[in-house]
PDB file of C-alpha atoms and ligand atoms in Angstrom:
ATOM      1  CA  UNK A   1       0.000   0.000   0.000  1.00  0.00           C
ATOM      2  CA  UNK A   2       1.471   3.364  -1.053  1.00  0.00           C
ATOM      3  CA  UNK A   3       0.688   6.195   1.385  1.00  0.00           C
ATOM      4  CA  UNK A   4       1.697   9.829   1.028  1.00  0.00           C
ATOM      5  CA  UNK A   5       0.215  11.403   4.166  1.00  0.00           C
ATOM      6  CA  UNK A   6       1.104  11.211   7.851  1.00  0.00           C
ATOM      7  CA  UNK A   7      -2.583  11.052   8.834  1.00  0.00           C
ATOM      8  CA  UNK A   8      -3.207   7.911   6.751  1.00  0.00           C
ATOM      9  CA  UNK A   9      -0.129   6.145   8.135  1.00  0.00           C
ATOM     10  CA  UNK A  10      -1.236   7.003  11.679  1.00  0.00           C
ATOM     11  CA  UNK A  11      -4.707   5.528  11.051  1.00  0.00           C
ATOM     12  CA  UNK A  12      -3.221   2.232   9.882  1.00  0.00           C
ATOM     13  CA  UNK A  13      -0.677   2.116  12.727  1.00  0.00           C
ATOM     14  CA  UNK A  14      -3.468   2.657  15.254  1.00  0.00           C
ATOM     15  CA  UNK A  15      -5.332  -0.388  13.906  1.00  0.00           C
ATOM     16  CA  UNK A  16      -2.206  -2.566  14.028  1.00  0.00           C
ATOM     17  CA  UNK A  17      -1.370  -1.442  17.572  1.00  0.00           C
ATOM     18  CA  UNK A  18      -4.936  -2.280  18.656  1.00  0.00           C
ATOM     19  CA  UNK A  19      -4.391  -5.809  17.354  1.00  0.00           C
ATOM     20  CA  UNK A  20      -1.100  -6.048  19.282  1.00  0.00           C
ATOM     21  CA  UNK A  21       0.984  -6.504  16.124  1.00  0.00           C
ATOM     22  CA  UNK A  22       4.717  -5.699  16.054  1.00  0.00           C
ATOM     23  CA  UNK A  23       5.782  -3.016  13.594  1.00  0.00           C
ATOM     24  CA  UNK A  24       9.107  -2.734  11.787  1.00  0.00           C
ATOM     25  CA  UNK A  25      10.354   0.432  10.083  1.00  0.00           C
ATOM     26  CA  UNK A  26      12.975   0.558   7.340  1.00  0.00           C
ATOM     27  CA  UNK A  27      13.798   4.247   6.704  1.00  0.00           C
ATOM     28  CA  UNK A  28      15.192   4.868   3.211  1.00  0.00           C
ATOM     29  CA  UNK A  29      15.679   7.625   0.670  1.00  0.00           C
ATOM     30  CA  UNK A  30      14.492   5.272  -2.095  1.00  0.00           C
ATOM     31  CA  UNK A  31      16.443   4.121  -5.162  1.00  0.00           C
ATOM     32  CA  UNK A  32      16.265   0.759  -3.447  1.00  0.00           C
ATOM     33  CA  UNK A  33      18.982  -1.815  -4.091  1.00  0.00           C
ATOM     34  CA  UNK A  34      19.942  -5.209  -2.685  1.00  0.00           C
ATOM     35  CA  UNK A  35      21.334  -3.500   0.440  1.00  0.00           C
ATOM     36  CA  UNK A  36      17.921  -2.052   1.284  1.00  0.00           C
ATOM     37  CA  UNK A  37      16.262  -5.334   0.367  1.00  0.00           C
ATOM     38  CA  UNK A  38      18.398  -7.136   2.955  1.00  0.00           C
ATOM     39  CA  UNK A  39      17.064  -4.742   5.636  1.00  0.00           C
ATOM     40  CA  UNK A  40      13.518  -5.216   4.370  1.00  0.00           C
ATOM     41  CA  UNK A  41      13.908  -9.014   4.389  1.00  0.00           C
ATOM     42  CA  UNK A  42      15.088  -8.912   7.999  1.00  0.00           C
ATOM     43  CA  UNK A  43      12.182  -6.644   8.941  1.00  0.00           C
ATOM     44  CA  UNK A  44       9.605  -8.887   7.245  1.00  0.00           C
ATOM     45  CA  UNK A  45      11.034 -11.931   9.042  1.00  0.00           C
ATOM     46  CA  UNK A  46      11.048 -10.247  12.460  1.00  0.00           C
ATOM     47  CA  UNK A  47       7.886  -8.119  12.488  1.00  0.00           C
ATOM     48  CA  UNK A  48       4.162  -8.670  11.898  1.00  0.00           C
ATOM     49  CA  UNK A  49       3.892  -5.496   9.800  1.00  0.00           C
ATOM     50  CA  UNK A  50       6.568  -3.550   7.934  1.00  0.00           C
ATOM     51  CA  UNK A  51       6.667   0.077   6.859  1.00  0.00           C
ATOM     52  CA  UNK A  52       9.329   1.291   4.416  1.00  0.00           C
ATOM     53  CA  UNK A  53       9.679   5.055   4.238  1.00  0.00           C
ATOM     54  CA  UNK A  54      10.894   6.518   0.943  1.00  0.00           C
ATOM     55  CA  UNK A  55      11.831  10.133   1.457  1.00  0.00           C
ATOM     56  CA  UNK A  56      14.734  12.111   0.014  1.00  0.00           C
ATOM     57  CA  UNK A  57      15.166  14.242   3.107  1.00  0.00           C
ATOM     58  CA  UNK A  58      16.109  17.777   2.004  1.00  0.00           C
ATOM     59  CA  UNK A  59      17.381  18.876   5.422  1.00  0.00           C
ATOM     60  CA  UNK A  60      20.183  16.293   5.508  1.00  0.00           C
ATOM     61  CA  UNK A  61      21.752  17.565   2.269  1.00  0.00           C
ATOM     62  CA  UNK A  62      24.330  20.317   2.563  1.00  0.00           C
ATOM     63  CA  UNK A  63      24.505  23.198   0.083  1.00  0.00           C
ATOM     64  CA  UNK A  64      26.132  22.003  -3.155  1.00  0.00           C
ATOM     65  CA  UNK A  65      25.296  18.324  -2.541  1.00  0.00           C
ATOM     66  CA  UNK A  66      23.220  16.108  -4.824  1.00  0.00           C
ATOM     67  CA  UNK A  67      19.679  16.793  -3.478  1.00  0.00           C
ATOM     68  CA  UNK A  68      18.287  17.645  -6.908  1.00  0.00           C
ATOM     69  CA  UNK A  69      19.917  14.820  -8.824  1.00  0.00           C
ATOM     70  CA  UNK A  70      19.510  12.154  -6.092  1.00  0.00           C
ATOM     71  CA  UNK A  71      17.831   9.193  -7.878  1.00  0.00           C
ATOM     72  CA  UNK A  72      14.058   9.089  -7.380  1.00  0.00           C
ATOM     73  CA  UNK A  73      12.509   5.792  -8.508  1.00  0.00           C
ATOM     74  CA  UNK A  74       9.304   5.494  -6.487  1.00  0.00           C
ATOM     75  CA  UNK A  75       7.426   3.204  -8.886  1.00  0.00           C
ATOM     76  CA  UNK A  76      10.242   0.657  -8.975  1.00  0.00           C
ATOM     77  CA  UNK A  77      10.757   0.998  -5.211  1.00  0.00           C
ATOM     78  CA  UNK A  78       7.077   0.324  -4.591  1.00  0.00           C
ATOM     79  CA  UNK A  79       7.166  -2.822  -6.742  1.00  0.00           C
ATOM     80  CA  UNK A  80      10.274  -4.120  -4.943  1.00  0.00           C
ATOM     81  CA  UNK A  81       8.611  -3.478  -1.568  1.00  0.00           C
ATOM     82  CA  UNK A  82       5.391  -5.208  -2.580  1.00  0.00           C
ATOM     83  CA  UNK A  83       7.308  -8.246  -3.817  1.00  0.00           C
ATOM     84  CA  UNK A  84       9.239  -8.332  -0.530  1.00  0.00           C
ATOM     85  CA  UNK A  85       6.058  -8.374   1.583  1.00  0.00           C
ATOM     86  CA  UNK A  86       6.123  -4.767   2.834  1.00  0.00           C
ATOM     87  CA  UNK A  87       2.748  -3.555   4.147  1.00  0.00           C
ATOM     88  CA  UNK A  88       3.141   0.210   3.734  1.00  0.00           C
ATOM     89  CA  UNK A  89       5.434   2.286   1.544  1.00  0.00           C
ATOM     90  CA  UNK A  90       5.315   5.733   3.136  1.00  0.00           C
ATOM     91  CA  UNK A  91       6.419   8.337   0.578  1.00  0.00           C
ATOM     92  CA  UNK A  92       5.625  11.819   1.906  1.00  0.00           C
ATOM     93  CA  UNK A  93       6.433  15.059   0.108  1.00  0.00           C
ATOM     94  CA  UNK A  94       8.838  17.531   1.777  1.00  0.00           C
ATOM     95  CA  UNK A  95       5.823  19.776   2.460  1.00  0.00           C
ATOM     96  CA  UNK A  96       3.995  16.891   4.162  1.00  0.00           C
ATOM     97  CA  UNK A  97       6.980  16.266   6.435  1.00  0.00           C
ATOM     98  CA  UNK A  98       8.007  19.832   7.165  1.00  0.00           C
ATOM     99  CA  UNK A  99       5.142  22.119   6.164  1.00  0.00           C
ATOM    100  CA  UNK A 100       5.266  24.494   3.229  1.00  0.00           C
ATOM    101  CA  UNK A 101       7.630  27.111   4.613  1.00  0.00           C
ATOM    102  CA  UNK A 102       9.520  25.601   7.508  1.00  0.00           C
ATOM    103  CA  UNK A 103      12.624  24.557   5.558  1.00  0.00           C
ATOM    104  CA  UNK A 104      13.486  28.067   4.399  1.00  0.00           C
ATOM    105  CA  UNK A 105      16.044  28.361   7.169  1.00  0.00           C
ATOM    106  CA  UNK A 106      16.878  26.390  10.292  1.00  0.00           C
ATOM    107  CA  UNK A 107      15.127  29.108  12.300  1.00  0.00           C
ATOM    108  CA  UNK A 108      11.740  27.687  11.379  1.00  0.00           C
ATOM    109  CA  UNK A 109      12.117  24.048  12.347  1.00  0.00           C
ATOM    110  CA  UNK A 110      12.699  22.203  15.614  1.00  0.00           C
ATOM    111  CA  UNK A 111      15.790  20.047  15.083  1.00  0.00           C
ATOM    112  CA  UNK A 112      17.229  17.060  16.926  1.00  0.00           C
ATOM    113  CA  UNK A 113      20.946  17.840  17.270  1.00  0.00           C
ATOM    114  CA  UNK A 114      23.294  14.944  18.071  1.00  0.00           C
ATOM    115  CA  UNK A 115      26.311  15.596  20.345  1.00  0.00           C
ATOM    116  CA  UNK A 116      29.231  17.521  18.818  1.00  0.00           C
ATOM    117  CA  UNK A 117      31.651  14.730  19.813  1.00  0.00           C
ATOM    118  CA  UNK A 118      29.806  12.333  17.475  1.00  0.00           C
ATOM    119  CA  UNK A 119      29.501  14.693  14.511  1.00  0.00           C
ATOM    120  CA  UNK A 120      32.772  16.623  14.434  1.00  0.00           C
ATOM    121  CA  UNK A 121      34.505  13.703  12.737  1.00  0.00           C
ATOM    122  CA  UNK A 122      34.273  11.378   9.734  1.00  0.00           C
ATOM    123  CA  UNK A 123      31.371  12.418   7.443  1.00  0.00           C
ATOM    124  CA  UNK A 124      30.170  15.092   9.879  1.00  0.00           C
ATOM    125  CA  UNK A 125      33.339  17.103   9.293  1.00  0.00           C
ATOM    126  CA  UNK A 126      32.673  17.815   5.626  1.00  0.00           C
ATOM    127  CA  UNK A 127      28.871  17.436   5.795  1.00  0.00           C
ATOM    128  CA  UNK A 128      28.141  20.066   8.427  1.00  0.00           C
ATOM    129  CA  UNK A 129      24.537  19.765   9.671  1.00  0.00           C
ATOM    130  CA  UNK A 130      23.989  16.454   7.877  1.00  0.00           C
ATOM    131  CA  UNK A 131      23.422  14.422  11.040  1.00  0.00           C
ATOM    132  CA  UNK A 132      21.076  17.091  12.464  1.00  0.00           C
ATOM    133  CA  UNK A 133      18.924  16.492   9.390  1.00  0.00           C
ATOM    134  CA  UNK A 134      19.188  12.711   9.719  1.00  0.00           C
ATOM    135  CA  UNK A 135      18.315  12.655  13.438  1.00  0.00           C
ATOM    136  CA  UNK A 136      15.434  15.079  12.919  1.00  0.00           C
ATOM    137  CA  UNK A 137      13.822  13.071  10.131  1.00  0.00           C
ATOM    138  CA  UNK A 138      14.429   9.694  11.804  1.00  0.00           C
ATOM    139  CA  UNK A 139      12.911  11.020  15.014  1.00  0.00           C
ATOM    140  CA  UNK A 140       9.888  12.250  13.069  1.00  0.00           C
ATOM    141  CA  UNK A 141       9.540   8.877  11.341  1.00  0.00           C
ATOM    142  CA  UNK A 142       9.723   7.131  14.730  1.00  0.00           C
ATOM    143  CA  UNK A 143       6.953   9.414  16.015  1.00  0.00           C
ATOM    144  CA  UNK A 144       4.790   8.827  12.951  1.00  0.00           C
ATOM    145  CA  UNK A 145       5.238   5.045  12.619  1.00  0.00           C
ATOM    146  CA  UNK A 146       5.936   4.162  16.288  1.00  0.00           C
ATOM    147  CA  UNK A 147       7.887   1.055  15.293  1.00  0.00           C
ATOM    148  CA  UNK A 148       8.969  -1.656  17.727  1.00  0.00           C
ATOM    149  CA  UNK A 149      12.044  -2.273  15.563  1.00  0.00           C
ATOM    150  CA  UNK A 150      13.911  -0.059  13.094  1.00  0.00           C
ATOM    151  CA  UNK A 151      16.471  -1.408  10.641  1.00  0.00           C
ATOM    152  CA  UNK A 152      19.629   0.459   9.588  1.00  0.00           C
ATOM    153  CA  UNK A 153      22.572  -0.621   7.430  1.00  0.00           C
ATOM    154  CA  UNK A 154      26.130  -0.729   8.773  1.00  0.00           C
ATOM    155  CA  UNK A 155      27.328   0.903   5.554  1.00  0.00           C
ATOM    156  CA  UNK A 156      26.442   4.225   7.198  1.00  0.00           C
ATOM    157  CA  UNK A 157      28.115   3.197  10.449  1.00  0.00           C
ATOM    158  CA  UNK A 158      28.492   6.727  11.845  1.00  0.00           C
ATOM    159  CA  UNK A 159      24.784   7.324  11.191  1.00  0.00           C
ATOM    160  CA  UNK A 160      23.901   4.058  12.927  1.00  0.00           C
ATOM    161  CA  UNK A 161      26.002   4.896  16.009  1.00  0.00           C
ATOM    162  CA  UNK A 162      24.469   8.391  16.208  1.00  0.00           C
ATOM    163  CA  UNK A 163      20.921   7.049  15.864  1.00  0.00           C
ATOM    164  CA  UNK A 164      21.546   4.470  18.615  1.00  0.00           C
ATOM    165  CA  UNK A 165      22.829   7.295  20.821  1.00  0.00           C
ATOM    166  CA  UNK A 166      19.759   9.433  20.049  1.00  0.00           C
ATOM    167  CA  UNK A 167      17.410   6.549  20.880  1.00  0.00           C
ATOM    168  CA  UNK A 168      19.202   5.927  24.187  1.00  0.00           C
ATOM    169  CA  UNK A 169      19.490   9.586  25.192  1.00  0.00           C
ATOM    170  CA  UNK A 170      15.887  10.463  24.291  1.00  0.00           C
ATOM    171  CA  UNK A 171      14.372   7.187  25.618  1.00  0.00           C
ATOM    172  CA  UNK A 172      12.710   6.456  22.300  1.00  0.00           C
ATOM    173  CA  UNK A 173      10.844   3.137  22.622  1.00  0.00           C
ATOM    174  CA  UNK A 174      12.318   1.388  19.582  1.00  0.00           C
ATOM    175  CA  UNK A 175      14.954  -1.312  19.156  1.00  0.00           C
ATOM    176  CA  UNK A 176      17.570  -0.509  16.522  1.00  0.00           C
ATOM    177  CA  UNK A 177      18.568  -3.524  14.426  1.00  0.00           C
ATOM    178  CA  UNK A 178      21.923  -3.086  12.642  1.00  0.00           C
ATOM    179  CA  UNK A 179      22.244  -4.946   9.334  1.00  0.00           C
ATOM    180  CA  UNK A 180      25.517  -5.951   7.624  1.00  0.00           C
ATOM    181  CA  UNK A 181      26.884  -4.179   4.545  1.00  0.00           C
ATOM    182  CA  UNK A 182      25.870  -5.794   1.265  1.00  0.00           C
ATOM    183  CA  UNK A 183      28.585  -5.858  -1.418  1.00  0.00           C
ATOM    184  CA  UNK A 184      28.837  -6.620  -5.119  1.00  0.00           C
ATOM    185  CA  UNK A 185      30.917  -9.751  -5.799  1.00  0.00           C
ATOM    186  CA  UNK A 186      33.768  -7.326  -6.609  1.00  0.00           C
ATOM    187  CA  UNK A 187      33.705  -6.068  -3.011  1.00  0.00           C
ATOM    188  CA  UNK A 188      32.106  -2.681  -3.803  1.00  0.00           C
ATOM    189  CA  UNK A 189      29.649  -1.738  -1.044  1.00  0.00           C
ATOM    190  CA  UNK A 190      26.158  -1.156  -2.456  1.00  0.00           C
ATOM    191  CA  UNK A 191      24.961   2.445  -2.426  1.00  0.00           C
ATOM    192  CA  UNK A 192      22.303   4.420  -4.284  1.00  0.00           C
ATOM    193  CA  UNK A 193      25.119   6.783  -5.301  1.00  0.00           C
ATOM    194  CA  UNK A 194      26.916   3.965  -7.190  1.00  0.00           C
ATOM    195  CA  UNK A 195      24.498   4.900 -10.002  1.00  0.00           C
ATOM    196  CA  UNK A 196      26.679   7.972 -10.630  1.00  0.00           C
ATOM    197  CA  UNK A 197      29.805   5.841 -11.297  1.00  0.00           C
ATOM    198  CA  UNK A 198      31.073   5.026 -14.800  1.00  0.00           C
ATOM    199  CA  UNK A 199      32.408   1.499 -15.483  1.00  0.00           C
ATOM    200  CA  UNK A 200      35.946   2.751 -14.986  1.00  0.00           C
ATOM    201  CA  UNK A 201      34.996   4.615 -11.776  1.00  0.00           C
ATOM    202  CA  UNK A 202      33.553   1.352 -10.472  1.00  0.00           C
ATOM    203  CA  UNK A 203      36.915  -0.355 -10.930  1.00  0.00           C
ATOM    204  CA  UNK A 204      38.696   2.549  -9.219  1.00  0.00           C
ATOM    205  CA  UNK A 205      36.102   2.438  -6.421  1.00  0.00           C
ATOM    206  CA  UNK A 206      37.285  -1.050  -5.457  1.00  0.00           C
ATOM    207  CA  UNK A 207      40.223   0.647  -3.736  1.00  0.00           C
ATOM    208  CA  UNK A 208      37.979   1.381  -0.738  1.00  0.00           C
ATOM    209  CA  UNK A 209      37.116  -2.241   0.090  1.00  0.00           C
ATOM    210  CA  UNK A 210      40.645  -3.373  -0.841  1.00  0.00           C
ATOM    211  CA  UNK A 211      42.176  -0.883   1.601  1.00  0.00           C
ATOM    212  CA  UNK A 212      39.807  -1.975   4.386  1.00  0.00           C
ATOM    213  CA  UNK A 213      40.314  -5.708   3.804  1.00  0.00           C
ATOM    214  CA  UNK A 214      44.070  -5.270   3.643  1.00  0.00           C
ATOM    215  CA  UNK A 215      44.059  -3.338   6.936  1.00  0.00           C
ATOM    216  CA  UNK A 216      42.006  -6.100   8.547  1.00  0.00           C
ATOM    217  CA  UNK A 217      44.458  -8.738   7.266  1.00  0.00           C
ATOM    218  CA  UNK A 218      47.408  -6.750   8.622  1.00  0.00           C
ATOM    219  CA  UNK A 219      45.639  -6.377  11.989  1.00  0.00           C
ATOM    220  CA  UNK A 220      44.950 -10.082  12.110  1.00  0.00           C
ATOM    221  CA  UNK A 221      48.645 -10.719  11.453  1.00  0.00           C
ATOM    222  CA  UNK A 222      49.400  -8.696  14.597  1.00  0.00           C
ATOM    223  CA  UNK A 223      49.903  -5.074  13.467  1.00  0.00           C
ATOM    224  CA  UNK A 224      47.996  -2.775  15.830  1.00  0.00           C
ATOM    225  CA  UNK A 225      49.744   0.587  15.367  1.00  0.00           C
ATOM    226  CA  UNK A 226      47.166   2.764  13.602  1.00  0.00           C
ATOM    227  CA  UNK A 227      49.734   4.917  11.788  1.00  0.00           C
ATOM    228  CA  UNK A 228      51.399   1.790  10.368  1.00  0.00           C
ATOM    229  CA  UNK A 229      48.014   0.390   9.339  1.00  0.00           C
ATOM    230  CA  UNK A 230      47.084   3.700   7.651  1.00  0.00           C
ATOM    231  CA  UNK A 231      50.339   3.630   5.657  1.00  0.00           C
ATOM    232  CA  UNK A 232      49.247   0.390   3.966  1.00  0.00           C
ATOM    233  CA  UNK A 233      46.429   2.258   2.182  1.00  0.00           C
ATOM    234  CA  UNK A 234      48.628   4.314  -0.113  1.00  0.00           C
ATOM    235  CA  UNK A 235      49.597   1.450  -2.441  1.00  0.00           C
ATOM    236  CA  UNK A 236      45.886   1.180  -3.435  1.00  0.00           C
ATOM    237  CA  UNK A 237      45.433   4.876  -4.242  1.00  0.00           C
ATOM    238  CA  UNK A 238      46.225   6.744  -7.473  1.00  0.00           C
ATOM    239  CA  UNK A 239      45.354  10.039  -9.181  1.00  0.00           C
ATOM    240  CA  UNK A 240      41.734   8.846  -9.613  1.00  0.00           C
ATOM    241  CA  UNK A 241      41.206   8.858  -5.853  1.00  0.00           C
ATOM    242  CA  UNK A 242      40.570  11.877  -3.658  1.00  0.00           C
ATOM    243  CA  UNK A 243      40.857  10.425  -0.139  1.00  0.00           C
ATOM    244  CA  UNK A 244      38.775  12.406   2.379  1.00  0.00           C
ATOM    245  CA  UNK A 245      39.507  10.330   5.456  1.00  0.00           C
ATOM    246  CA  UNK A 246      40.766   6.988   6.709  1.00  0.00           C
ATOM    247  CA  UNK A 247      40.039   6.795  10.428  1.00  0.00           C
ATOM    248  CA  UNK A 248      40.127   4.234  13.210  1.00  0.00           C
ATOM    249  CA  UNK A 249      37.373   4.627  15.815  1.00  0.00           C
ATOM    250  CA  UNK A 250      35.877   2.666  18.670  1.00  0.00           C
ATOM    251  CA  UNK A 251      32.865   0.898  17.227  1.00  0.00           C
ATOM    252  CA  UNK A 252      30.631   1.794  20.202  1.00  0.00           C
ATOM    253  CA  UNK A 253      31.348   5.448  20.911  1.00  0.00           C
ATOM    254  CA  UNK A 254      33.441   6.838  18.018  1.00  0.00           C
ATOM    255  CA  UNK A 255      36.451   7.438  20.275  1.00  0.00           C
ATOM    256  CA  UNK A 256      39.600   7.827  18.187  1.00  0.00           C
ATOM    257  CA  UNK A 257      41.867   4.769  18.446  1.00  0.00           C
ATOM    258  CA  UNK A 258      45.690   4.838  18.394  1.00  0.00           C
ATOM    259  CA  UNK A 259      46.205   1.086  18.886  1.00  0.00           C
ATOM    260  CA  UNK A 260      43.744  -1.074  16.990  1.00  0.00           C
ATOM    261  CA  UNK A 261      41.711  -3.715  18.832  1.00  0.00           C
ATOM    262  CA  UNK A 262      38.759  -5.983  18.124  1.00  0.00           C
ATOM    263  CA  UNK A 263      36.282  -3.132  18.744  1.00  0.00           C
ATOM    264  CA  UNK A 264      37.956  -0.854  16.221  1.00  0.00           C
ATOM    265  CA  UNK A 265      35.985   0.088  13.131  1.00  0.00           C
ATOM    266  CA  UNK A 266      37.956   1.504  10.205  1.00  0.00           C
ATOM    267  CA  UNK A 267      36.116   4.197   8.241  1.00  0.00           C
ATOM    268  CA  UNK A 268      36.998   5.449   4.773  1.00  0.00           C
ATOM    269  CA  UNK A 269      35.578   8.193   2.530  1.00  0.00           C
ATOM    270  CA  UNK A 270      37.019   8.808  -0.905  1.00  0.00           C
ATOM    271  CA  UNK A 271      35.860  10.605  -4.033  1.00  0.00           C
ATOM    272  CA  UNK A 272      36.062   8.611  -7.264  1.00  0.00           C
ATOM    273  CA  UNK A 273      35.114  10.370 -10.524  1.00  0.00           C
ATOM    274  CA  UNK A 274      33.694  13.181  -8.380  1.00  0.00           C
ATOM    275  CA  UNK A 275      31.405  10.769  -6.497  1.00  0.00           C
ATOM    276  CA  UNK A 276      31.847  10.630  -2.730  1.00  0.00           C
ATOM    277  CA  UNK A 277      31.899   7.018  -1.530  1.00  0.00           C
ATOM    278  CA  UNK A 278      32.087   5.649   2.022  1.00  0.00           C
ATOM    279  CA  UNK A 279      32.817   2.218   3.438  1.00  0.00           C
ATOM    280  CA  UNK A 280      33.911   0.687   6.735  1.00  0.00           C
ATOM    281  CA  UNK A 281      34.993  -2.555   8.359  1.00  0.00           C
ATOM    282  CA  UNK A 282      35.129  -3.948  11.905  1.00  0.00           C
ATOM    283  CA  UNK A 283      38.536  -5.429  12.683  1.00  0.00           C
ATOM    284  CA  UNK A 284      37.076  -8.284  14.727  1.00  0.00           C
ATOM    285  CA  UNK A 285      36.170 -11.369  12.672  1.00  0.00           C
TER     286      UNK A 285
HETATM  287  O1  PAF B 301      20.463   6.253   5.370  1.00  0.00           O
HETATM  288  C1  PAF B 301      19.572   6.888   4.763  1.00  0.00           C
HETATM  289  O2  PAF B 301      19.119   6.496   3.681  1.00  0.00           O
HETATM  290  C2  PAF B 301      19.034   8.175   5.365  1.00  0.00           C
HETATM  291  O3  PAF B 301      20.026   8.882   6.019  1.00  0.00           O
HETATM  292  C3  PAF B 301      17.830   7.935   6.303  1.00  0.00           C
HETATM  293  C4  PAF B 301      18.207   7.111   7.517  1.00  0.00           C
HETATM  294  C5  PAF B 301      16.725   7.229   5.533  1.00  0.00           C
HETATM  295  C6  PAF B 301      17.288   9.270   6.798  1.00  0.00           C
HETATM  296  O4  PAF B 301      16.880  10.075   5.756  1.00  0.00           O
END
């Protein structure tokens, strides 16, 4: 069932709650791929009813980012969801979510702002305000759908950690279910933005997963010094890569790590053919 309004979703949720059914939410920005489908599959297995939101959230895009050209494929998304057993595809307009005028400037909207310590690093450094937009929309979706479980991919690991923190700090009654990264057989992590890559870019993009896997191998052979592990990345990079960051952080609280351990997650962001790609890996097996 495709629904565009908050009121209609609420009506349906009320009925399901009355029946005591469990509700799963998979928040997405659409352009669904096998990565999203793995979250949806998990949700359908775990919950009585599943809502997938499809909303390209304008307030999480920074000026100059790809808001206008972000792929919008609602018809195909709806078909994929139906085939996967989703009960509601919730696809609101920006006006439905934020009102007609509220997005003009931040002054007009109540935001959920995650702690500075969690956002002044990794993607938050170059995407200033991005996680405010993510937390605000995810909080709104939680309020609208009131899910028992919400499913997020580990591909956006910083996002996942920040959302878990928000849920804990604000006592939101939802359980966050992290889902593993889905990769092409080449190793490339699936992303809606892969659509922007040419065939050659896609080959160059393999550097990200190669760097991460190589670091994990080195760690498993006993190298724990982060600077030494970082050094290993350079043999995979060439003039086609614009490395934004390669960072080692504690998987639970995004503390910077100097000596790698099993709880260390390695995060990488790199532009390939002008497309900003991210990936990450946990050093523990
Ligand atoms: O990960 C995404 O696709 C988005 O950041 C999310 C969680 C759907 C919020 O817009």
